[in-house]
Coordinates of C-alpha atoms in Angstrom, one line a residue:
M1 CA 14.9 8.5 24.6
Q2 CA 12.4 9.0 21.8
A3 CA 13.2 12.0 19.7
Y4 CA 10.0 14.0 20.1
P5 CA 9.7 16.9 17.6
W6 CA 9.4 19.6 20.2
I7 CA 12.8 18.9 21.8
R8 CA 14.6 20.6 18.9
H9 CA 12.8 23.8 19.7
Y10 CA 14.0 23.9 23.4
D11 CA 16.0 27.0 24.2
E12 CA 19.7 26.5 24.7
G13 CA 20.4 25.0 28.1
V14 CA 17.1 23.3 28.5
P15 CA 17.8 19.5 28.8
A16 CA 15.7 17.0 26.9
S17 CA 15.3 15.1 30.3
L18 CA 15.9 15.7 33.9
E19 CA 15.6 12.1 35.0
P20 CA 16.3 10.6 37.5
Y21 CA 14.3 13.0 39.8
P22 CA 15.5 13.1 43.4
D23 CA 13.7 11.0 46.0
M24 CA 13.2 13.9 48.4
T25 CA 10.5 15.6 50.4
L26 CA 9.7 19.3 50.6
P27 CA 11.0 19.6 54.2
Q28 CA 14.3 18.0 53.1
V29 CA 14.6 20.7 50.4
V30 CA 14.2 23.5 52.9
A31 CA 16.5 21.8 55.4
G32 CA 19.1 21.7 52.6
H33 CA 18.9 25.4 52.0
A34 CA 19.0 26.1 55.7
E35 CA 22.3 24.3 55.9
A36 CA 23.8 25.5 52.7
V37 CA 22.7 29.2 52.8
P38 CA 21.3 29.8 56.2
D39 CA 21.3 33.6 56.1
E40 CA 20.0 34.0 52.6
K41 CA 16.5 35.3 52.4
A42 CA 13.7 32.8 51.8
L43 CA 10.7 35.2 52.2
L44 CA 10.3 38.9 51.8
F45 CA 7.1 40.6 53.0
K46 CA 6.5 44.3 53.4
R47 CA 9.6 45.4 55.3
A48 CA 10.2 42.0 56.9
A49 CA 12.4 39.1 55.8
V50 CA 12.7 35.5 56.8
S51 CA 16.0 33.6 56.2
W52 CA 16.1 29.9 55.2
S53 CA 17.4 29.0 58.7
E54 CA 14.5 31.0 60.3
L55 CA 12.0 29.4 58.0
D56 CA 13.2 25.9 58.9
E57 CA 13.3 26.7 62.6
K58 CA 9.8 28.4 62.7
S59 CA 8.2 25.6 60.7
T60 CA 9.7 23.0 63.0
R61 CA 8.4 24.7 66.1
L62 CA 4.9 24.9 64.6
S63 CA 5.0 21.3 63.4
K64 CA 5.8 20.2 66.9
A65 CA 3.0 22.4 68.3
L66 CA 0.5 21.0 65.8
G67 CA 1.7 17.5 66.6
A68 CA 1.1 18.1 70.3
K69 CA -2.5 19.1 69.4
G70 CA -3.0 15.7 67.6
I71 CA -2.1 16.3 64.0
V72 CA -0.5 13.1 62.6
K73 CA 0.7 11.7 59.3
G74 CA -2.1 11.6 56.7
D75 CA -4.3 14.2 58.4
R76 CA -5.6 17.0 56.2
V77 CA -5.2 20.6 57.4
A78 CA -7.1 23.4 55.7
L79 CA -5.4 26.7 55.1
I80 CA -7.9 29.5 54.5
M81 CA -5.7 32.4 54.0
P82 CA -4.1 34.6 51.3
N83 CA -0.4 34.5 50.5
T84 CA 1.6 35.5 53.6
P85 CA 4.8 34.2 55.3
S86 CA 2.5 32.6 57.9
M87 CA 0.9 30.5 55.2
V88 CA 4.3 29.3 53.9
I89 CA 5.5 28.5 57.5
A90 CA 2.2 26.6 58.1
E91 CA 2.6 24.6 54.9
L92 CA 6.1 23.5 55.8
A93 CA 5.0 22.7 59.4
I94 CA 2.2 20.5 58.1
W95 CA 4.5 18.7 55.7
K96 CA 7.0 18.0 58.5
L97 CA 4.3 16.0 60.3
G98 CA 3.6 14.0 57.2
A99 CA 0.2 15.6 57.1
I100 CA -1.4 17.1 54.0
V101 CA -1.8 20.8 53.1
V102 CA -5.3 21.7 51.7
P103 CA -5.2 25.4 50.6
M104 CA -8.6 26.9 50.2
N105 CA -9.8 30.1 48.6
P106 CA -10.6 32.5 51.4
L107 CA -13.2 34.2 49.2
Y108 CA -15.4 31.1 49.2
T109 CA -18.9 31.6 50.7
E110 CA -20.0 29.6 53.7
D111 CA -21.8 27.1 51.5
E112 CA -18.7 26.6 49.3
L113 CA -16.5 26.2 52.3
K114 CA -18.8 23.5 53.7
D115 CA -18.6 21.6 50.4
V116 CA -14.8 21.6 50.1
L117 CA -14.3 20.8 53.7
R118 CA -16.6 17.8 53.5
E119 CA -14.8 16.7 50.4
C120 CA -11.3 16.7 51.9
G121 CA -12.2 15.8 55.5
A122 CA -9.9 18.4 57.1
S123 CA -9.4 17.8 60.8
A124 CA -8.1 21.3 61.5
A125 CA -7.9 24.7 60.0
I126 CA -5.6 27.7 60.0
V127 CA -7.4 30.8 59.0
L128 CA -6.4 34.5 58.6
S129 CA -8.4 36.5 61.1
P130 CA -10.7 38.4 58.7
F131 CA -12.1 35.1 57.6
Y132 CA -12.5 33.6 61.1
R133 CA -16.1 34.8 61.5
K134 CA -17.2 33.1 58.2
L135 CA -15.6 29.9 59.4
Q136 CA -17.5 30.1 62.7
E137 CA -20.7 29.9 60.6
V138 CA -19.4 26.9 58.8
R139 CA -18.6 25.2 62.1
K140 CA -22.3 24.9 62.8
H141 CA -22.3 22.3 60.1
Y142 CA -18.7 20.9 60.2
T143 CA -16.6 19.8 63.1
F144 CA -12.9 20.6 63.4
R145 CA -10.6 19.3 66.1
F146 CA -9.4 22.8 66.5
V147 CA -9.0 26.1 64.5
I148 CA -5.9 28.4 64.6
A149 CA -6.3 32.0 63.7
A150 CA -3.4 33.9 62.1
S151 CA -2.9 37.7 62.1
V152 CA -1.0 39.4 59.3
A153 CA 0.6 41.5 62.1
Y154 CA 2.7 38.4 63.0
D155 CA 4.5 38.7 59.7
L156 CA 5.4 42.4 60.0
T157 CA 8.3 44.2 61.5
F158 CA 7.8 45.7 65.0
L159 CA 7.2 49.2 63.6
T160 CA 5.0 48.2 60.7
R161 CA 3.1 45.9 63.1
A162 CA 2.4 48.9 65.4
L163 CA 1.2 51.0 62.6
F164 CA -1.0 48.2 61.3
R165 CA -2.6 47.7 64.6
L166 CA -3.2 51.4 65.0
F167 CA -4.7 52.2 61.6
K168 CA -5.8 49.0 59.9
E169 CA -6.4 46.1 62.3
K170 CA -9.9 47.0 63.4
K171 CA -10.9 48.8 60.2
E172 CA -10.1 45.9 57.9
G173 CA -11.7 43.2 60.2
H174 CA -8.5 41.7 61.6
R175 CA -9.4 42.3 65.2
I176 CA -11.5 39.4 66.4
S177 CA -12.3 37.4 69.5
L178 CA -11.7 33.7 69.5
V179 CA -14.0 31.1 70.8
Q180 CA -12.8 28.9 73.7
G181 CA -10.4 26.2 72.5
D182 CA -9.1 28.1 69.5
M183 CA -5.7 29.8 69.5
W184 CA -3.7 32.5 67.7
L185 CA -0.9 31.2 65.5
S186 CA 1.6 33.5 67.3
E187 CA 0.6 32.1 70.7
L188 CA 0.8 28.5 69.4
M189 CA 4.3 29.2 68.1
E190 CA 5.4 30.4 71.5
S191 CA 3.5 27.8 73.5
E192 CA 5.1 25.1 75.6
H193 CA 4.4 22.6 72.9
A194 CA 6.5 24.4 70.3
G195 CA 10.1 23.2 70.4
H196 CA 9.3 20.0 72.4
A197 CA 9.7 16.8 70.5
T198 CA 6.6 14.8 69.7
N199 CA 6.2 11.5 68.1
I200 CA 6.5 12.8 64.5
E201 CA 6.5 10.5 61.5
A202 CA 8.3 12.2 58.7
P203 CA 6.9 12.0 55.2
L204 CA 8.3 9.9 52.4
P205 CA 8.8 11.3 48.8
D206 CA 5.8 9.4 47.5
D207 CA 3.5 10.5 50.3
P208 CA 0.7 13.0 49.6
A209 CA 1.7 16.6 50.3
L210 CA -1.1 18.6 48.7
F211 CA -4.8 18.4 48.0
L212 CA -5.7 20.9 45.3
F213 CA -9.3 21.4 44.4
T214 CA -10.5 21.0 40.9
G215 CA -13.8 20.4 39.2
G216 CA -12.3 17.8 36.9
T217 CA -14.8 16.8 34.2
T218 CA -17.9 17.1 36.4
G219 CA -17.7 20.6 37.9
R220 CA -18.1 19.3 41.4
P221 CA -15.1 20.0 43.7
K222 CA -12.6 17.1 44.0
C223 CA -9.2 16.9 45.6
A224 CA -6.4 16.1 43.2
V225 CA -3.6 14.5 45.3
C226 CA 0.0 15.6 44.8
T227 CA 3.0 13.9 46.3
H228 CA 6.2 15.6 47.6
K229 CA 8.3 14.1 44.8
A230 CA 5.7 15.2 42.2
M231 CA 5.9 18.8 43.4
I232 CA 9.7 18.8 43.3
S233 CA 9.8 17.2 39.9
S234 CA 7.4 19.7 38.4
A235 CA 9.2 22.6 39.9
M236 CA 12.5 21.3 38.4
Q237 CA 11.0 21.1 34.9
I238 CA 9.7 24.7 35.1
S239 CA 12.9 25.9 36.6
S240 CA 14.9 24.5 33.6
W241 CA 12.8 26.8 31.4
F242 CA 13.2 29.8 33.7
K243 CA 17.0 29.5 33.9
V244 CA 17.3 30.4 30.3
V245 CA 16.7 33.9 31.5
L246 CA 17.6 33.8 35.2
K247 CA 20.9 31.9 34.7
D248 CA 22.6 31.2 38.1
T249 CA 21.3 34.2 39.9
R250 CA 19.1 34.2 43.1
P251 CA 16.2 36.3 41.7
V252 CA 13.3 37.5 43.8
V253 CA 10.1 35.7 42.7
L254 CA 6.9 37.5 43.3
L255 CA 4.3 35.2 44.9
N256 CA 1.3 37.2 43.8
M257 CA -0.9 34.4 42.4
P258 CA -3.0 32.6 45.1
L259 CA -1.4 29.5 46.7
F260 CA -4.7 27.6 46.6
H261 CA -4.2 27.3 42.8
V262 CA -1.8 24.8 41.2
Y263 CA -0.3 27.6 39.1
S264 CA 1.1 29.4 42.1
Q265 CA 1.6 26.6 44.6
I266 CA 3.7 24.4 42.3
G267 CA 4.5 26.5 39.2
V268 CA 5.8 29.5 41.1
F269 CA 6.3 28.8 44.8
G270 CA 7.5 25.3 44.0
V271 CA 10.3 26.7 41.7
A272 CA 11.4 29.2 44.4
L273 CA 11.4 26.5 47.0
V274 CA 13.4 24.0 45.0
E275 CA 15.9 26.5 43.7
G276 CA 16.3 28.5 46.9
Y277 CA 15.0 31.7 45.4
P278 CA 13.6 34.3 47.7
S279 CA 9.9 34.6 47.2
A280 CA 7.7 37.6 48.1
P281 CA 4.1 36.8 49.1
V282 CA 1.5 39.3 48.0
P283 CA -1.9 38.9 49.9
N284 CA -4.0 40.8 47.4
P285 CA -2.7 41.1 43.8
R286 CA -5.9 43.0 42.9
D287 CA -4.6 45.9 45.0
L288 CA -2.5 47.2 42.1
D289 CA -1.1 50.2 44.1
D290 CA 0.2 47.8 46.7
L291 CA 1.5 45.4 44.1
I292 CA 3.3 48.1 42.2
A293 CA 4.8 49.4 45.5
T294 CA 6.0 45.9 46.2
I295 CA 7.6 45.6 42.8
R296 CA 9.3 49.0 43.2
K297 CA 10.7 48.0 46.6
L298 CA 11.7 44.4 46.0
K299 CA 12.6 44.5 42.3
P300 CA 11.4 41.0 41.4
A301 CA 12.8 39.3 38.4
V302 CA 9.9 36.9 38.1
L303 CA 6.3 38.2 37.8
P304 CA 3.6 35.5 37.3
G305 CA 0.2 36.5 36.3
V306 CA -2.9 36.1 34.1
P307 CA -3.9 38.3 31.2
T308 CA -6.2 40.3 33.4
L309 CA -3.3 41.3 35.6
F310 CA -1.0 42.2 32.7
N311 CA -3.7 44.3 31.1
A312 CA -4.3 46.1 34.4
L313 CA -0.7 46.9 34.9
I314 CA -0.3 48.1 31.3
A315 CA -3.2 50.5 31.9
H316 CA -2.1 51.7 35.4
P317 CA -1.0 55.4 35.6
K318 CA 2.0 54.5 37.8
V319 CA 3.2 52.1 35.0
R320 CA 2.3 54.3 32.1
N321 CA 4.1 57.4 33.4
G322 CA 7.5 56.2 32.2
S323 CA 8.9 55.5 35.6
N324 CA 10.1 52.0 34.5
V325 CA 8.6 50.5 37.7
L326 CA 8.6 47.1 35.9
G327 CA 12.2 47.3 34.7
S328 CA 13.4 44.6 37.1
V329 CA 11.1 42.0 35.6
K330 CA 13.1 39.6 33.4
L331 CA 10.5 36.9 33.1
S332 CA 6.7 36.8 33.3
V333 CA 4.5 33.7 33.0
S334 CA 0.9 33.9 31.8
G335 CA -1.4 31.1 32.7
A336 CA -5.0 30.1 33.3
S337 CA -6.5 31.8 30.3
P338 CA -5.3 32.7 26.7
L339 CA -2.7 35.5 26.3
I340 CA -3.3 37.5 23.2
L341 CA -0.3 38.7 21.1
E342 CA -1.0 42.4 21.6
T343 CA -0.8 42.0 25.4
K344 CA 2.4 40.0 25.1
K345 CA 4.0 42.7 22.9
R346 CA 2.9 45.6 25.1
F347 CA 4.0 44.0 28.4
E348 CA 7.4 43.0 27.0
A349 CA 7.9 46.6 25.8
L350 CA 7.2 47.8 29.4
T351 CA 9.5 45.4 31.1
G352 CA 12.2 44.8 28.6
G353 CA 11.9 41.1 29.6
H354 CA 10.1 38.1 28.3
I355 CA 6.5 36.9 28.9
I356 CA 5.7 33.2 28.1
D357 CA 2.4 31.5 27.9
A358 CA 1.7 28.1 29.6
Y359 CA -1.0 25.4 29.5
S360 CA -1.7 22.8 32.1
L361 CA -4.4 21.6 34.5
T362 CA -4.6 20.8 38.2
E363 CA -4.6 17.1 37.7
A364 CA -1.3 17.3 35.9
M365 CA 0.3 19.1 38.8
I366 CA 1.5 21.7 36.4
A367 CA 3.0 19.2 33.9
S368 CA 3.4 22.1 31.5
V369 CA 3.3 23.1 27.9
L370 CA 5.2 26.4 27.6
T371 CA 6.2 28.8 24.8
P372 CA 10.0 28.9 24.4
I373 CA 11.6 32.1 25.7
H374 CA 14.0 32.7 22.7
G375 CA 12.7 30.1 20.3
M376 CA 10.1 30.1 17.6
Y377 CA 6.8 31.8 18.6
K378 CA 3.6 30.7 17.0
E379 CA 0.5 32.8 17.5
G380 CA -2.3 30.7 18.8
A381 CA -0.1 27.9 20.2
V382 CA 0.1 27.4 23.9
G383 CA 3.7 26.1 23.6
I384 CA 5.7 22.9 23.6
P385 CA 5.9 20.2 26.3
A386 CA 8.5 20.8 29.1
P387 CA 11.2 18.2 29.7
D388 CA 9.8 14.7 30.4
V389 CA 6.3 15.8 29.6
V390 CA 4.8 13.9 26.6
V391 CA 1.7 15.0 24.8
R392 CA -0.4 13.0 22.4
I393 CA -3.7 13.7 20.5
L394 CA -6.3 10.9 20.6
D395 CA -9.5 10.4 18.7
P396 CA -12.2 11.5 21.2
E397 CA -14.5 8.6 20.0
D398 CA -11.7 6.0 20.0
R399 CA -9.2 6.7 22.7
H400 CA -6.9 3.9 21.5
R401 CA -6.3 5.7 18.2
E402 CA -3.6 8.4 18.1
L403 CA -4.2 11.1 15.5
V404 CA -1.7 12.4 13.1
T405 CA -0.2 15.9 12.9
G406 CA -2.8 18.6 12.5
E407 CA -5.8 16.4 13.4
V408 CA -8.0 17.7 16.2
G409 CA -8.6 15.4 19.1
E410 CA -8.4 15.0 22.8
V411 CA -5.2 16.2 24.5
V412 CA -3.6 13.6 26.7
M413 CA -0.3 13.8 28.6
R414 CA 2.1 11.8 30.6
A415 CA 4.7 13.1 33.0
P416 CA 6.5 12.0 36.2
Q417 CA 4.4 14.3 38.4
M418 CA 0.8 13.5 37.6
M419 CA -1.7 13.4 40.5
L420 CA -2.1 10.1 42.3
G421 CA -5.8 10.5 41.7
Y422 CA -8.8 12.2 43.2
W423 CA -9.2 11.7 47.0
N424 CA -11.8 9.0 47.7
R425 CA -13.1 9.0 44.1
D426 CA -11.7 5.9 42.4
E427 CA -14.1 5.8 39.5
E428 CA -13.5 9.4 38.5
S429 CA -9.7 8.9 39.0
A430 CA -9.8 5.9 36.6
E431 CA -11.7 7.9 34.0
M432 CA -9.1 10.7 34.1
L433 CA -5.9 8.5 34.4
R434 CA -5.7 5.6 32.0
D435 CA -2.6 3.5 31.5
G436 CA -0.4 6.3 32.8
W437 CA -2.0 8.9 30.6
L438 CA -3.9 11.9 31.8
H439 CA -7.0 12.6 29.7
T440 CA -7.4 16.4 29.8
G441 CA -10.9 16.7 28.3
D442 CA -9.5 19.5 26.1
L443 CA -9.5 19.4 22.3
G444 CA -6.5 20.5 20.3
Y445 CA -3.9 19.5 17.8
M446 CA -0.1 19.4 17.4
D447 CA 1.8 20.7 14.4
E448 CA 4.9 19.2 12.8
D449 CA 7.1 21.0 15.3
G450 CA 5.3 19.7 18.4
Y451 CA 3.5 23.0 19.2
L452 CA 0.2 22.4 20.9
F453 CA -2.9 24.4 19.8
I454 CA -6.0 24.3 22.1
I455 CA -9.1 24.9 20.1
D456 CA -12.0 24.0 22.4
R457 CA -12.8 22.4 25.7
K458 CA -14.8 19.3 26.3
K459 CA -15.1 20.6 29.8
D460 CA -17.1 23.8 30.2
V461 CA -15.0 25.3 32.9
I462 CA -14.8 29.1 32.7
K463 CA -11.5 30.9 33.7
P464 CA -12.1 34.6 34.4
G465 CA -8.8 36.2 35.4
G466 CA -7.3 32.8 36.1
F467 CA -10.0 31.6 38.6
Q468 CA -12.1 28.5 37.8
V469 CA -15.8 28.7 37.5
W470 CA -18.1 25.8 36.7
P471 CA -21.3 26.9 34.9
R472 CA -23.5 24.6 37.0
D473 CA -22.5 26.5 40.3
V474 CA -23.8 29.7 38.8
E475 CA -26.8 28.2 37.1
E476 CA -28.0 26.6 40.4
V477 CA -27.9 29.9 42.2
L478 CA -29.7 31.9 39.5
A479 CA -32.3 29.1 39.2
T480 CA -33.5 29.9 42.7
H481 CA -34.4 33.4 41.8
P482 CA -38.2 33.8 41.7
D483 CA -38.2 35.7 38.4
I484 CA -36.1 33.1 36.5
R485 CA -37.6 30.1 34.6
E486 CA -34.4 28.8 33.0
V487 CA -30.7 29.8 32.9
G488 CA -27.6 28.8 31.0
V489 CA -24.1 29.9 31.8
A490 CA -20.9 29.8 29.6
G491 CA -17.6 31.5 29.2
V492 CA -17.2 34.3 26.6
P493 CA -14.2 36.1 25.3
D494 CA -13.3 39.2 27.3
N495 CA -10.4 41.6 26.5
Y496 CA -9.8 42.4 30.2
Q497 CA -10.2 39.0 31.9
G498 CA -9.4 36.8 29.0
E499 CA -12.7 35.0 29.6
A500 CA -15.8 36.1 31.5
V501 CA -18.8 34.5 33.0
K502 CA -22.1 35.1 31.1
A503 CA -25.6 34.0 32.0
W504 CA -28.5 33.7 29.6
V505 CA -31.7 34.0 31.5
V506 CA -35.2 33.0 30.4
P507 CA -37.6 35.0 32.7
R508 CA -40.8 33.7 34.1
E509 CA -44.0 34.9 32.4
E510 CA -44.7 38.6 33.0
C511 CA -41.3 39.0 34.8
Q512 CA -38.5 41.3 33.6
P513 CA -35.6 40.9 36.1
D514 CA -33.0 43.6 36.2
P515 CA -29.4 42.2 35.4
E516 CA -27.8 44.3 38.1
E517 CA -30.3 43.0 40.7
L518 CA -29.5 39.4 39.5
R519 CA -25.8 40.1 40.0
N520 CA -26.4 41.3 43.5
F521 CA -28.5 38.2 44.1
C522 CA -25.5 36.1 43.0
R523 CA -23.0 38.1 45.2
Q524 CA -24.9 36.9 48.3
K525 CA -24.3 33.2 47.4
L526 CA -21.2 33.1 45.2
A527 CA -17.6 34.2 45.4
G528 CA -17.1 37.5 43.6
Y529 CA -15.3 36.0 40.6
K530 CA -18.2 33.6 39.9
V531 CA -20.7 36.4 39.6
P532 CA -21.7 36.8 35.9
R533 CA -20.0 39.8 34.2
Y534 CA -22.7 39.7 31.5
I535 CA -26.4 38.8 31.8
E536 CA -28.7 38.6 28.8
L537 CA -32.4 38.0 28.9
I538 CA -33.6 35.6 26.1
D539 CA -36.8 33.8 25.1
A540 CA -35.5 30.2 25.1
L541 CA -32.3 28.3 25.7
P542 CA -30.8 26.2 22.8
K543 CA -31.1 22.6 23.7
S544 CA -30.2 19.2 22.3
A545 CA -32.7 16.5 21.4
V546 CA -32.5 15.2 25.0
G547 CA -33.0 18.6 26.6
K548 CA -29.4 19.4 27.4
V549 CA -28.5 23.1 27.3
L550 CA -26.1 23.7 24.5
R551 CA -23.6 26.0 26.2
R552 CA -21.4 26.3 23.1
E553 CA -24.3 27.7 21.1
L554 CA -24.9 30.2 23.9
A555 CA -21.3 31.3 23.8
A556 CA -21.3 31.6 20.0
S557 CA -24.3 33.9 20.2
H558 CA -22.5 36.4 22.5
R559 CA -22.3 39.9 21.3
L560 CA -21.0 42.9 23.3

């Protein structure tokens, strides 16, 4: 193996390589835990718990029921739900059929859902009940074979379920009526189909397991295809980093970041799945009171997040009161947007544990660059490549020329778990993946120790609080407002979110649109995290010689 400079900075116990990676599927991983530690907890939710044997049995019943309804190997099944045990069970059930899990953001608007459903070609959907009505509107333009509605009540204990139905079910929009042909997940699990063998074709390690949405270099949603083996390989790499702190314990992993994102699906849940750690799904991490109550009760050792979350916890009265509510947290991972040093120091002081930064992208299936836990910390660096991840810096104008230490160029990476490509987009796949190397579109440099510094993006994606927002989506909505002549959107630094969406608006003659009214206009057409945090009225947009809006100049002009 080549002696890459970053390997000497690995923490003690982190191997230079984990090859060969096992030829296994995700259902085989769960079956292994169900056999080895059947009564150990796999999922923790509110006051309920699911053991590994129960998880294996429930997902098998559901897979057979879905198979009886016509789902076969290669079919795509959309999951439109927040993190719950039902979502995890559904994922495993879909995988056992050799079908493909397509997790979707339940906050998507109807138009956004139509776009992503058409892109992936989902034949069925499982949706949490509060989002069922929205899906009904989508069905006027998109046809499913069937839709399954899930209730959070199914995941609760008997007493908690009764209280939920009494005080919250109707108030929070969970009580709905299904159209003919649709079923409740709980009814399907108990139906005559569940438990009866069907003609199920089990997946192979190199079969697709996940479609994860990304804008890639164009901003239009595309499905990055991840295999079973890729997810397992990536989880093993990250786990080797985690074990520096976690050792050989069975820590509780908080599953508070949304599973429709690669960070949570592979970088957090994947680790818990592969290692047999109990994970605790959190449906709404923005409900800080509930999140803190969950932390206090379950005492997780692993708390993933984004800078927005860590800053919010630092400022929360229940954390600041000296109660040591975060004292169980041994390891936190910050991703999706830059983590500033001050946040790192303050959060580590609260937990007594470690917080590491990480860099990756959906197409890499979380082939990560991470900061060492005990090793050298370099402010501004996003870290060093994980085992079997190789990073190079290429000349953006001549992609065959590798740059020397300290020179700024395009970041490219190679790892065992790269996406297969974009679903049904061969040309864009070939542009992103060349000769086994993933071209990230990000600009950066590596120092003599192999630490990676990201200094700019070729892509204009904005990451407020860890979500992904493409400027064009916001621009197209604002451009339909009658008072707006032109609009440009870019990301700007934000102490709370890490990065925020800002729109620069050129009004039509004799118009003076109100920024708050424009935000309300956006809220009707965009998911909440895409709505601009800042709106500035200007006389003209900076443009190139060919009329292209110069977003970087807009961002550079930002003043609070």
